[in-house]
CSV table of C-alpha atoms (C1' of nucleotides) in Angstrom, one decimal:
chain,number,residue,atom,x,y,z
D,10,MET,CA,53.7,123.7,75.9
D,11,LEU,CA,53.3,120.2,74.8
D,12,GLN,CA,51.2,119.1,77.7
D,13,ASP,CA,48.7,121.9,77.1
D,14,ARG,CA,48.6,121.2,73.4
D,15,LEU,CA,47.8,117.6,74.1
D,16,LEU,CA,45.2,118.6,76.6
D,17,GLU,CA,43.4,120.9,74.3
D,18,THR,CA,43.5,118.3,71.5
D,19,ALA,CA,42.3,115.7,73.9
D,20,ILE,CA,39.2,117.7,75.0
D,21,ALA,CA,38.2,118.3,71.4
D,22,GLN,CA,38.7,114.7,70.3
D,23,PHE,CA,37.3,113.1,73.4
D,24,GLY,CA,34.2,115.4,73.0
D,25,GLN,CA,33.7,114.7,69.4
D,26,HIS,CA,34.3,110.9,69.4
D,27,GLY,CA,34.0,109.9,73.0
D,28,PHE,CA,36.5,108.1,75.0
D,29,GLU,CA,36.6,104.8,73.0
D,30,GLY,CA,36.1,106.6,69.7
D,31,ALA,CA,39.1,109.0,70.1
D,32,SER,CA,42.4,107.5,69.3
D,33,THR,CA,45.7,108.4,71.1
D,34,ARG,CA,47.6,108.3,67.9
D,35,ASP,CA,45.2,111.0,66.4
D,36,ILE,CA,45.4,113.1,69.4
D,37,ALA,CA,49.2,112.9,69.5
D,38,SER,CA,49.7,113.6,65.7
D,39,ALA,CA,47.2,116.5,65.7
D,40,SER,CA,49.3,117.9,68.7
D,41,GLY,CA,52.5,117.5,66.5
D,42,THR,CA,54.1,114.8,68.6
D,43,ALA,CA,54.2,110.9,69.0
D,44,MET,CA,51.7,108.8,70.7
D,45,SER,CA,54.2,107.6,73.3
D,46,SER,CA,54.4,111.2,74.7
D,47,ILE,CA,50.9,110.6,76.1
D,48,THR,CA,52.2,107.6,77.8
D,49,TYR,CA,55.1,109.5,79.3
D,50,HIS,CA,53.2,112.7,80.3
D,51,PHE,CA,49.9,111.2,81.4
D,52,GLY,CA,50.5,107.4,81.9
D,53,GLY,CA,48.1,106.5,79.2
D,54,LYS,CA,44.8,107.1,77.5
D,55,GLU,CA,42.8,107.2,80.8
D,56,GLY,CA,45.3,109.4,82.5
D,57,LEU,CA,44.9,111.8,79.5
D,58,TYR,CA,41.2,111.8,79.8
D,59,LEU,CA,41.1,112.6,83.6
D,60,ALA,CA,43.7,115.4,83.0
D,61,ALA,CA,41.4,116.8,80.4
D,62,ALA,CA,38.6,116.9,82.8
D,63,ASP,CA,40.7,118.9,85.3
D,64,HIS,CA,41.8,121.2,82.5
D,65,ILE,CA,38.0,121.8,81.7
D,66,ALA,CA,37.2,122.4,85.4
D,67,LEU,CA,40.1,124.9,85.5
D,68,GLN,CA,38.9,126.7,82.2
D,69,ILE,CA,35.4,127.1,83.5
D,70,ARG,CA,36.6,128.5,86.9
D,71,GLU,CA,38.7,131.0,85.0
D,72,GLN,CA,35.7,131.9,82.8
D,73,LEU,CA,33.0,132.3,85.6
D,74,GLY,CA,35.3,132.9,88.6
D,75,PRO,CA,35.2,136.7,88.6
D,76,LEU,CA,31.5,136.8,88.2
D,77,HIS,CA,30.9,134.1,90.7
D,78,ASP,CA,33.2,135.8,93.3
D,79,ARG,CA,31.3,139.2,92.9
D,80,VAL,CA,28.1,137.4,93.5
D,81,ASP,CA,29.3,135.5,96.4
D,82,ARG,CA,30.6,138.6,98.0
D,83,ALA,CA,27.4,140.5,97.4
D,84,LEU,CA,25.1,137.7,98.6
D,85,PRO,CA,25.3,138.0,102.4
D,86,LEU,CA,24.1,141.6,102.5
D,87,ALA,CA,21.7,141.4,99.5
D,88,THR,CA,17.9,142.2,99.8
D,89,ARG,CA,15.5,139.9,98.0
D,90,GLU,CA,15.5,142.3,95.0
D,91,GLU,CA,19.1,142.4,94.9
D,92,ALA,CA,19.4,138.6,95.0
D,93,VAL,CA,17.1,138.4,92.1
D,94,ASP,CA,19.4,140.6,90.2
D,95,LEU,CA,22.4,138.7,91.2
D,96,LEU,CA,20.9,135.5,90.0
D,97,LEU,CA,20.0,137.1,86.7
D,98,MET,CA,23.6,138.1,86.4
D,99,LEU,CA,24.9,134.6,87.1
D,100,ALA,CA,22.4,133.0,84.7
D,101,ASP,CA,23.3,135.4,81.8
D,102,GLY,CA,27.0,134.9,82.4
D,103,PHE,CA,26.4,131.1,82.2
D,104,ALA,CA,24.2,131.5,79.1
D,105,ARG,CA,26.8,133.7,77.5
D,106,LEU,CA,29.4,131.2,78.2
D,107,LEU,CA,27.3,128.3,76.7
D,108,LEU,CA,26.6,130.4,73.5
D,109,ARG,CA,30.3,131.0,72.9
D,110,ARG,CA,31.9,129.0,70.2
D,111,GLU,CA,34.8,128.1,72.6
D,112,SER,CA,32.5,126.2,74.9
D,113,GLU,CA,31.7,123.7,72.3
D,114,ALA,CA,34.6,121.5,72.8
D,115,TRP,CA,34.4,121.1,76.5
D,116,SER,CA,30.6,121.0,76.7
D,117,ARG,CA,30.6,117.9,74.6
D,118,PHE,CA,33.0,116.3,76.9
D,119,ILE,CA,30.8,117.3,79.9
D,120,GLY,CA,27.7,116.1,78.2
D,121,ARG,CA,29.0,112.8,77.8
D,122,GLU,CA,29.9,112.6,81.4
D,123,GLN,CA,26.6,113.8,82.4
D,124,GLN,CA,24.9,110.8,80.9
D,125,GLN,CA,27.6,108.4,81.5
D,126,PRO,CA,29.4,109.5,84.6
D,127,THR,CA,32.9,108.2,85.2
D,128,GLU,CA,35.7,109.4,87.6
D,129,ALA,CA,36.0,112.4,85.3
D,130,PHE,CA,32.6,113.6,86.2
D,131,GLU,CA,33.5,113.8,90.0
D,132,ARG,CA,36.4,116.0,89.0
D,133,LEU,CA,34.3,118.3,86.9
D,134,TYR,CA,31.7,118.5,89.6
D,135,GLN,CA,34.0,119.1,92.5
D,136,GLY,CA,36.3,121.4,90.4
D,137,ALA,CA,33.7,123.6,88.8
D,138,MET,CA,30.1,122.9,89.3
D,139,LYS,CA,29.6,122.5,92.9
D,140,ALA,CA,30.6,126.0,93.9
D,141,MET,CA,28.3,127.4,91.2
D,142,ILE,CA,25.3,125.2,92.3
D,143,ASP,CA,25.8,126.2,96.1
D,144,THR,CA,25.7,129.9,95.2
D,145,VAL,CA,22.5,129.5,93.0
D,146,LEU,CA,20.9,127.5,95.9
D,147,ALA,CA,21.9,130.2,98.4
D,148,LEU,CA,20.5,133.0,96.1
D,149,LEU,CA,17.3,131.1,95.6
D,150,ALA,CA,16.9,130.7,99.3
D,151,ARG,CA,17.1,134.5,99.6
D,152,CYS,CA,14.7,135.1,96.6
D,153,ARG,CA,12.1,132.5,97.6
D,154,PRO,CA,12.2,131.9,101.3
D,155,ASP,CA,8.6,130.9,101.0
D,156,LEU,CA,9.4,127.7,99.3
D,157,PRO,CA,10.6,124.5,100.8
D,158,GLU,CA,14.1,123.5,100.2
D,159,THR,CA,13.3,120.6,97.8
D,160,GLU,CA,11.3,122.9,95.6
D,161,ARG,CA,14.1,125.4,95.5
D,162,ARG,CA,16.4,122.6,94.4
D,163,ALA,CA,13.9,121.7,91.7
D,164,MET,CA,13.9,125.2,90.7
D,165,ALA,CA,17.7,125.3,90.4
D,166,VAL,CA,17.6,122.1,88.3
D,167,LEU,CA,15.1,123.6,85.8
D,168,LEU,CA,17.1,126.8,85.7
D,169,TYR,CA,20.2,125.0,84.9
D,170,GLY,CA,18.3,123.2,82.1
D,171,GLN,CA,17.2,126.5,80.5
D,172,ALA,CA,20.8,127.5,80.2
D,173,LEU,CA,22.2,124.1,79.4
D,174,ILE,CA,19.9,123.4,76.4
D,175,LEU,CA,21.6,126.3,74.6
D,176,ARG,CA,24.7,124.2,74.3
D,177,VAL,CA,23.5,120.5,74.8
D,178,GLY,CA,20.6,120.7,72.5
D,179,ARG,CA,22.1,123.0,70.0
D,180,ALA,CA,20.8,121.1,66.9
D,181,SER,CA,17.3,121.3,68.1
D,182,VAL,CA,17.6,124.8,69.2
D,183,CYS,CA,18.7,125.8,65.8
D,184,ARG,CA,15.7,124.1,64.2
D,185,ILE,CA,13.3,125.7,66.6
D,186,MET,CA,14.7,129.1,66.1
D,187,GLY,CA,14.5,128.4,62.4
D,188,GLY,CA,18.0,128.4,61.0
D,189,ALA,CA,21.1,126.5,60.4
D,190,ALA,CA,22.9,128.3,63.1
D,191,LEU,CA,22.2,130.9,65.7
D,192,ASN,CA,22.7,134.5,64.6
D,193,GLN,CA,23.2,137.4,66.9
D,194,GLU,CA,19.4,138.2,67.2
D,195,ASP,CA,18.6,134.7,68.1
D,196,GLU,CA,21.3,134.6,70.8
D,197,ALA,CA,20.1,137.9,72.2
D,198,MET,CA,16.4,136.9,72.2
D,199,LEU,CA,17.3,133.6,74.0
D,200,ARG,CA,19.2,135.5,76.7
D,201,ALA,CA,16.4,138.1,77.0
D,202,ARG,CA,13.8,135.4,77.3
D,203,LEU,CA,15.9,133.5,79.8
D,204,ALA,CA,16.1,136.6,82.0
D,205,ARG,CA,12.5,137.2,81.7
D,206,ASN,CA,11.7,133.6,82.7
D,207,VAL,CA,14.0,133.8,85.7
D,208,ARG,CA,12.5,137.0,86.9
D,209,CYS,CA,9.0,135.8,86.4
D,210,ILE,CA,9.6,132.5,88.3
D,211,LEU,CA,11.4,134.2,91.1
D,212,SER,CA,8.7,136.8,91.5
D,213,GLU,CA,5.9,134.5,91.2
D,214,ASP,CA,2.9,135.0,93.5
D,215,MET,CA,4.2,133.8,96.9
D,216,ASP,CA,0.9,132.3,98.0
D,217,GLY,CA,1.6,129.6,95.6
O,24,MET,CA,12.4,88.8,66.3
O,25,LEU,CA,16.1,89.0,65.6
O,26,GLN,CA,15.9,92.4,63.8
O,27,ASP,CA,14.2,93.9,66.8
O,28,ARG,CA,16.6,92.4,69.3
O,29,LEU,CA,19.5,93.8,67.3
O,30,LEU,CA,17.9,97.3,67.2
O,31,GLU,CA,17.3,97.4,71.0
O,32,THR,CA,20.8,96.3,71.7
O,33,ALA,CA,22.1,98.7,69.1
O,34,ILE,CA,20.4,101.7,70.7
O,35,ALA,CA,21.7,100.8,74.1
O,36,GLN,CA,25.3,100.2,72.9
O,37,PHE,CA,25.4,103.2,70.4
O,38,GLY,CA,24.0,105.3,73.2
O,39,GLN,CA,26.5,104.1,75.7
O,40,HIS,CA,29.6,104.2,73.7
O,41,GLY,CA,28.9,106.2,70.6
O,42,PHE,CA,29.1,105.1,67.0
O,43,GLU,CA,32.8,104.5,66.9
O,44,GLY,CA,33.0,103.2,70.4
O,45,ALA,CA,30.3,100.6,70.1
O,46,SER,CA,31.4,97.3,68.4
O,47,THR,CA,29.2,95.3,65.9
O,48,ARG,CA,30.6,92.0,67.5
O,49,ASP,CA,29.4,93.2,71.0
O,50,ILE,CA,26.0,94.2,69.7
O,51,ALA,CA,25.6,90.9,67.9
O,52,SER,CA,26.7,88.6,70.7
O,53,ALA,CA,24.6,90.7,73.2
O,54,SER,CA,21.6,89.9,70.8
O,55,GLY,CA,22.6,86.3,70.7
O,56,THR,CA,23.7,86.1,67.2
O,57,ALA,CA,26.8,86.5,64.9
O,58,MET,CA,28.2,89.8,63.7
O,59,SER,CA,27.5,88.9,60.1
O,60,SER,CA,23.7,89.0,60.8
O,61,ILE,CA,24.2,92.7,61.0
O,62,THR,CA,25.7,92.9,57.5
O,63,TYR,CA,22.9,90.6,56.2
O,64,HIS,CA,19.9,92.6,57.8
O,65,PHE,CA,21.2,96.1,57.8
O,66,GLY,CA,24.1,96.2,55.5
O,67,GLY,CA,26.7,97.1,57.8
O,68,LYS,CA,27.4,99.2,60.9
O,69,GLU,CA,26.1,102.5,59.5
O,70,GLY,CA,22.8,100.8,58.3
O,71,LEU,CA,22.1,99.4,61.7
O,72,TYR,CA,22.8,102.9,63.2
O,73,LEU,CA,20.3,104.6,60.9
O,74,ALA,CA,17.9,102.0,61.5
O,75,ALA,CA,18.2,102.4,65.3
O,76,ALA,CA,17.5,106.1,64.7
O,77,ASP,CA,14.2,105.2,63.0
O,78,HIS,CA,13.3,102.8,65.7
O,79,ILE,CA,13.8,105.5,68.4
O,80,ALA,CA,11.6,107.8,66.5
O,81,LEU,CA,8.9,105.1,66.2
O,82,GLN,CA,9.1,104.4,70.0
O,83,ILE,CA,8.7,108.1,70.8
O,84,ARG,CA,5.7,108.4,68.5
O,85,GLU,CA,4.1,105.4,70.2
O,86,GLN,CA,4.7,106.9,73.7
O,87,LEU,CA,3.6,110.4,73.0
O,88,GLY,CA,1.4,110.0,70.0
O,89,PRO,CA,-2.0,109.6,71.8
O,90,LEU,CA,-1.4,112.6,74.1
O,91,HIS,CA,-0.1,114.5,71.1
O,92,ASP,CA,-3.1,113.7,69.0
O,93,ARG,CA,-5.5,114.7,71.9
O,94,VAL,CA,-3.8,118.1,72.1
O,95,ASP,CA,-3.9,118.6,68.4
O,96,ARG,CA,-7.4,118.0,68.2
O,97,ALA,CA,-8.3,120.2,71.1
O,98,LEU,CA,-6.1,123.1,70.0
O,99,PRO,CA,-8.2,124.6,67.2
O,100,LEU,CA,-11.1,125.4,69.5
O,101,ALA,CA,-9.1,126.0,72.7
O,102,THR,CA,-9.4,129.4,74.6
O,103,ARG,CA,-6.2,130.9,75.9
O,104,GLU,CA,-6.8,129.3,79.3
O,105,GLU,CA,-7.4,125.9,77.8
O,106,ALA,CA,-4.3,126.3,75.6
O,107,VAL,CA,-2.2,126.7,78.8
O,108,ASP,CA,-3.7,123.5,80.2
O,109,LEU,CA,-3.0,121.7,77.0
O,110,LEU,CA,0.7,122.9,77.0
O,111,LEU,CA,0.9,121.8,80.7
O,112,MET,CA,-0.3,118.4,79.7
O,113,LEU,CA,2.1,118.0,77.0
O,114,ALA,CA,5.1,119.2,79.0
O,115,ASP,CA,4.2,116.8,81.9
O,116,GLY,CA,3.8,113.9,79.5
O,117,PHE,CA,7.3,114.8,78.1
O,118,ALA,CA,8.7,115.1,81.5
O,119,ARG,CA,7.3,111.7,82.6
O,120,LEU,CA,8.7,110.1,79.5
O,121,LEU,CA,12.2,111.6,80.4
O,122,LEU,CA,12.0,110.4,83.8
O,123,ARG,CA,11.2,106.8,83.0
O,124,ARG,CA,14.1,104.4,83.1
O,125,GLU,CA,13.2,103.2,79.5
O,126,SER,CA,14.0,106.6,78.0
O,127,GLU,CA,17.7,106.2,79.3
O,128,ALA,CA,18.9,104.2,76.3
O,129,TRP,CA,17.6,106.2,73.5
O,130,SER,CA,18.0,109.5,75.1
O,131,ARG,CA,21.7,108.9,75.2
O,132,PHE,CA,21.6,108.1,71.5
O,133,ILE,CA,19.6,111.4,70.9
O,134,GLY,CA,22.0,113.3,73.1
O,135,ARG,CA,24.9,112.4,71.0
O,136,GLU,CA,23.1,113.4,67.8
O,137,GLN,CA,22.1,116.7,69.4
O,138,GLN,CA,25.7,117.7,69.7
O,139,GLN,CA,27.1,115.9,66.7
O,140,PRO,CA,24.2,115.7,64.2
O,141,THR,CA,24.6,113.1,61.4
O,142,GLU,CA,22.0,111.9,59.0
O,143,ALA,CA,20.4,110.1,62.0
O,144,PHE,CA,19.4,113.4,63.6
O,145,GLU,CA,17.4,114.2,60.5
O,146,ARG,CA,15.5,111.1,60.9
O,147,LEU,CA,14.9,111.6,64.6
O,148,TYR,CA,13.8,115.3,63.8
O,149,GLN,CA,11.5,114.4,60.9
O,150,GLY,CA,10.3,111.2,62.6
O,151,ALA,CA,9.3,112.3,66.0
O,152,MET,CA,10.3,115.9,67.1
O,153,LYS,CA,9.1,118.2,64.4
O,154,ALA,CA,5.4,117.4,65.0
O,155,MET,CA,5.8,118.0,68.6
O,156,ILE,CA,7.6,121.3,68.3
O,157,ASP,CA,5.0,122.4,65.8
O,158,THR,CA,2.2,121.7,68.3
O,159,VAL,CA,4.2,123.5,71.2
O,160,LEU,CA,4.6,126.6,69.0
O,161,ALA,CA,1.0,126.7,68.1
O,162,LEU,CA,0.1,126.4,71.6
O,163,LEU,CA,2.3,129.3,72.5
O,164,ALA,CA,0.9,131.3,69.9
O,165,ARG,CA,-2.6,130.8,71.5
O,166,CYS,CA,-1.3,131.4,74.9
O,167,ARG,CA,1.0,134.5,74.3
O,168,PRO,CA,-0.2,136.4,71.1
O,169,ASP,CA,1.2,139.4,72.7
O,170,LEU,CA,4.8,138.2,71.9
O,171,PRO,CA,6.6,138.4,68.7
O,172,GLU,CA,7.1,135.0,66.9
O,173,THR,CA,10.8,134.9,67.7
O,174,GLU,CA,10.2,135.2,71.3
O,175,ARG,CA,7.7,132.5,71.4
O,176,ARG,CA,10.4,130.3,69.7
O,177,ALA,CA,12.8,131.2,72.3
O,178,MET,CA,10.2,130.3,74.9
O,179,ALA,CA,9.8,126.9,73.2
O,180,VAL,CA,13.6,126.4,73.5
O,181,LEU,CA,13.7,127.2,77.2
O,182,LEU,CA,10.6,125.1,78.0
O,183,TYR,CA,12.3,122.2,76.1
O,184,GLY,CA,15.5,122.6,78.1
O,185,GLN,CA,13.6,122.4,81.3
O,186,ALA,CA,12.3,119.0,80.3
O,187,LEU,CA,15.4,117.7,78.7
O,188,ILE,CA,17.7,118.5,81.8
O,189,LEU,CA,15.7,115.8,83.5
O,190,ARG,CA,17.3,113.1,81.3
O,191,VAL,CA,20.3,114.7,79.7
O,192,GLY,CA,21.8,116.3,82.8
O,193,ARG,CA,20.8,113.5,85.0
O,194,ALA,CA,24.2,113.3,86.8
O,195,SER,CA,23.9,117.0,87.9
O,196,VAL,CA,20.1,116.7,88.6
O,197,CYS,CA,20.8,113.9,91.0
O,198,ARG,CA,23.6,116.0,92.8
O,199,ILE,CA,21.4,119.0,93.0
O,200,MET,CA,18.5,117.2,94.4
O,201,GLY,CA,21.0,115.7,96.9
O,202,GLY,CA,21.0,112.0,96.3
O,203,ALA,CA,22.5,109.3,94.2
O,204,ALA,CA,19.3,108.7,92.3
O,205,LEU,CA,15.9,110.4,92.0
O,206,ASN,CA,13.3,109.0,94.3
O,207,GLN,CA,9.5,109.4,93.9
O,208,GLU,CA,9.2,112.6,95.8
O,209,ASP,CA,12.2,114.2,93.8
O,210,GLU,CA,10.3,113.3,90.5
O,211,ALA,CA,7.1,114.7,91.7
O,212,MET,CA,8.6,117.8,92.8
O,213,LEU,CA,10.4,118.4,89.6
O,214,ARG,CA,7.2,117.8,87.6
O,215,ALA,CA,5.2,120.0,90.0
O,216,ARG,CA,7.8,122.8,89.8
O,217,LEU,CA,8.0,122.5,85.9
O,218,ALA,CA,4.2,122.8,85.7
O,219,ARG,CA,4.4,125.9,88.1
O,220,ASN,CA,7.2,127.4,85.9
O,221,VAL,CA,5.2,126.9,82.6
O,222,ARG,CA,2.1,128.3,84.2
O,223,CYS,CA,4.0,131.3,85.5
O,224,ILE,CA,5.7,132.0,82.3
O,225,LEU,CA,2.6,131.7,80.2
O,226,SER,CA,0.6,134.0,82.5
O,227,GLU,CA,3.3,136.5,82.9
O,228,ASP,CA,2.3,140.2,82.9
O,229,MET,CA,1.4,140.8,79.3
O,230,ASP,CA,2.6,144.4,79.3
O,231,GLY,CA,6.0,143.0,78.7
B,24,DG,C1',62.0,114.3,77.0
B,25,DT,C1',60.8,112.6,72.6
B,26,DC,C1',60.8,109.5,68.8
B,27,DT,C1',60.8,104.8,66.2
B,28,DA,C1',59.9,100.1,66.1
B,29,DT,C1',57.3,96.4,67.5
B,30,DA,C1',53.9,93.3,70.0
B,31,DC,C1',49.4,92.4,70.7
B,32,DT,C1',44.5,92.9,70.7
B,33,DA,C1',40.0,94.1,68.6
B,34,DC,C1',37.6,96.3,65.0
B,35,DG,C1',34.5,95.9,60.5
B,36,DA,C1',33.8,93.5,56.2
B,37,DT,C1',33.4,89.6,53.5
B,38,DA,C1',33.5,84.9,51.6
B,39,DG,C1',31.8,80.4,52.0
B,40,DA,C1',29.7,76.3,54.7
B,41,DC,C1',25.3,74.7,56.2
Z,14,DG,C1',19.0,83.2,57.3
Z,15,DT,C1',22.7,82.2,60.3
Z,16,DC,C1',27.1,80.7,61.3
Z,17,DT,C1',32.6,80.2,61.1
Z,18,DA,C1',36.9,81.6,59.3
Z,19,DT,C1',39.8,84.9,57.6
Z,20,DC,C1',41.7,89.3,55.9
Z,21,DG,C1',43.2,94.0,56.3
Z,22,DT,C1',43.3,97.9,59.2
Z,23,DA,C1',43.7,100.4,63.4
Z,24,DG,C1',43.7,100.6,68.4
Z,25,DT,C1',47.1,100.9,73.1
Z,26,DA,C1',51.2,99.8,75.2
Z,27,DT,C1',55.9,99.1,75.7
Z,28,DA,C1',60.9,98.8,75.0
Z,29,DG,C1',64.8,101.0,73.6
Z,30,DA,C1',67.5,104.5,70.5
Z,31,DC,C1',68.8,109.2,70.7
DNA sequence: GTCTATACTACGATAGAC
DNA sequence: GTCTATCGTAGTATAGAC
C-alpha cells in the first residue's frame, strides 16, 4: 500500500534527519512515488509527520499490547510478590523492544519529540505511552505502598530511564560495554542487570 | 567575542533543529553578524558544527571538572563504603547538571549525536565523557568487586540512563511527575530517589 | 489517484567592497 | 574582520495532464 510505504519511509527519514532536515522529495522517491502523492494523501509535509506519529503509536501498541493486557488483567488480584514479577516482565518486554533493530527508526523519531515536543508528542503519548505508564504506576503502588505517591512517580521515571538508555544513548552504551555494537552477551547482561536492579529497588528495605 | 557568540547560538540552533535543519543565516543573524563570518571563522557549516561540539565538551569539563577531580583523588584510598559515597556524589552532580536549564541546549545537541554519531560524537566522547565513565567504572569496581567486569559495565549503563532520562526524556518525565514542568519538589524527589536507587543497587545482597 | 511541470522560497558558498 | 551581492542548488506547494 502506497500510504504505508510512505509512512514507513517517513518515520525513517524524519527520525534520521529531523522534520526540517528530511525532504518530501526524498521520502516520496524512496517510496517509489512522486512528491505530490504526499500532498494528496497527507495534505503536506506536516500532515505526513503527524500521520507518522500515529503510525508509530499503533506499532508500539501492537508490539507491547499483548504483554500489557496480560499484566493489566493479572494486576487486580496480584500479591506484592506477583506485582514485582509483573513489573519485571513489563520492564524486560520494553527493554527487548528497545534492543531490537526495528525500534531504531521510530525511537529516533520519538527521541526528537521528547526533547522538542510538538503536536506529534501528544499523539505518541496518548496513543501508546500513557496506558503503559499508568500500568507501571499501578504496579509500583502495589509493590511499594510504603512510599508516597511522588516517590513512586520518581521511581517510574528512573525505571523508564534505565530502559530508554538502551536505545536513546546507544552510542554511549556501546562505548561503555566496550564494542562497536552490542552483541548477544551484552544484550543479555543488560537485560539481566536491569531485572536485578528492578528487583533490588522494589524490595528495598521498607523502613527507608 | 564574536566566535563565542556564534558557538553559543550554534549549539542552541543545531540542538533545536539538527545539522540539516539549522541554517547558517539564522545562526549568524541571531548572533548579530553576517553569514559569511561563519565561513571566515569556522570554514563553513560543518566546521562550525564540530567547533560547537568541542565547545560543549569544554563546558561540561568546566561544570563537572572540580567534582570529578575530587572524586579521582579520593578514589585510590577509598574503602568500599567511601566509594559508594563518592559514586553518589558524582551521580548527584551529574543529575543536578542535567536538571539545570543551561544544560538544555547542549544536551539536545548530544542527544542527536548519540543516536546518529558523526565525528562530533567522537569529540564529545573523548573530550568529556570518557574520563567520567572511567571514573564511574573504577568506583563500581571498588563497590562491587564481587561482580564480573561486564556486569559492572551494564550497571554503569543503567546508572547513566537514570540520570540522562532527566534531560533527554524531559517531556515524559514531566508527564509522569504530573505537571507541565518540573518544580523544586519534583527535582528534589528525583535526585533523592536516584540516590536511594544507587545506594540500594550498590549494596545489594552480594550473594548474587 | 498518480504524475509532470512550474512557481517561489530558502539554503550554503563565494567573490569583492570596505 | 565584517559586510553586501550573487550564484547554483534544493526545498514545498500547486496547477493541470492523464
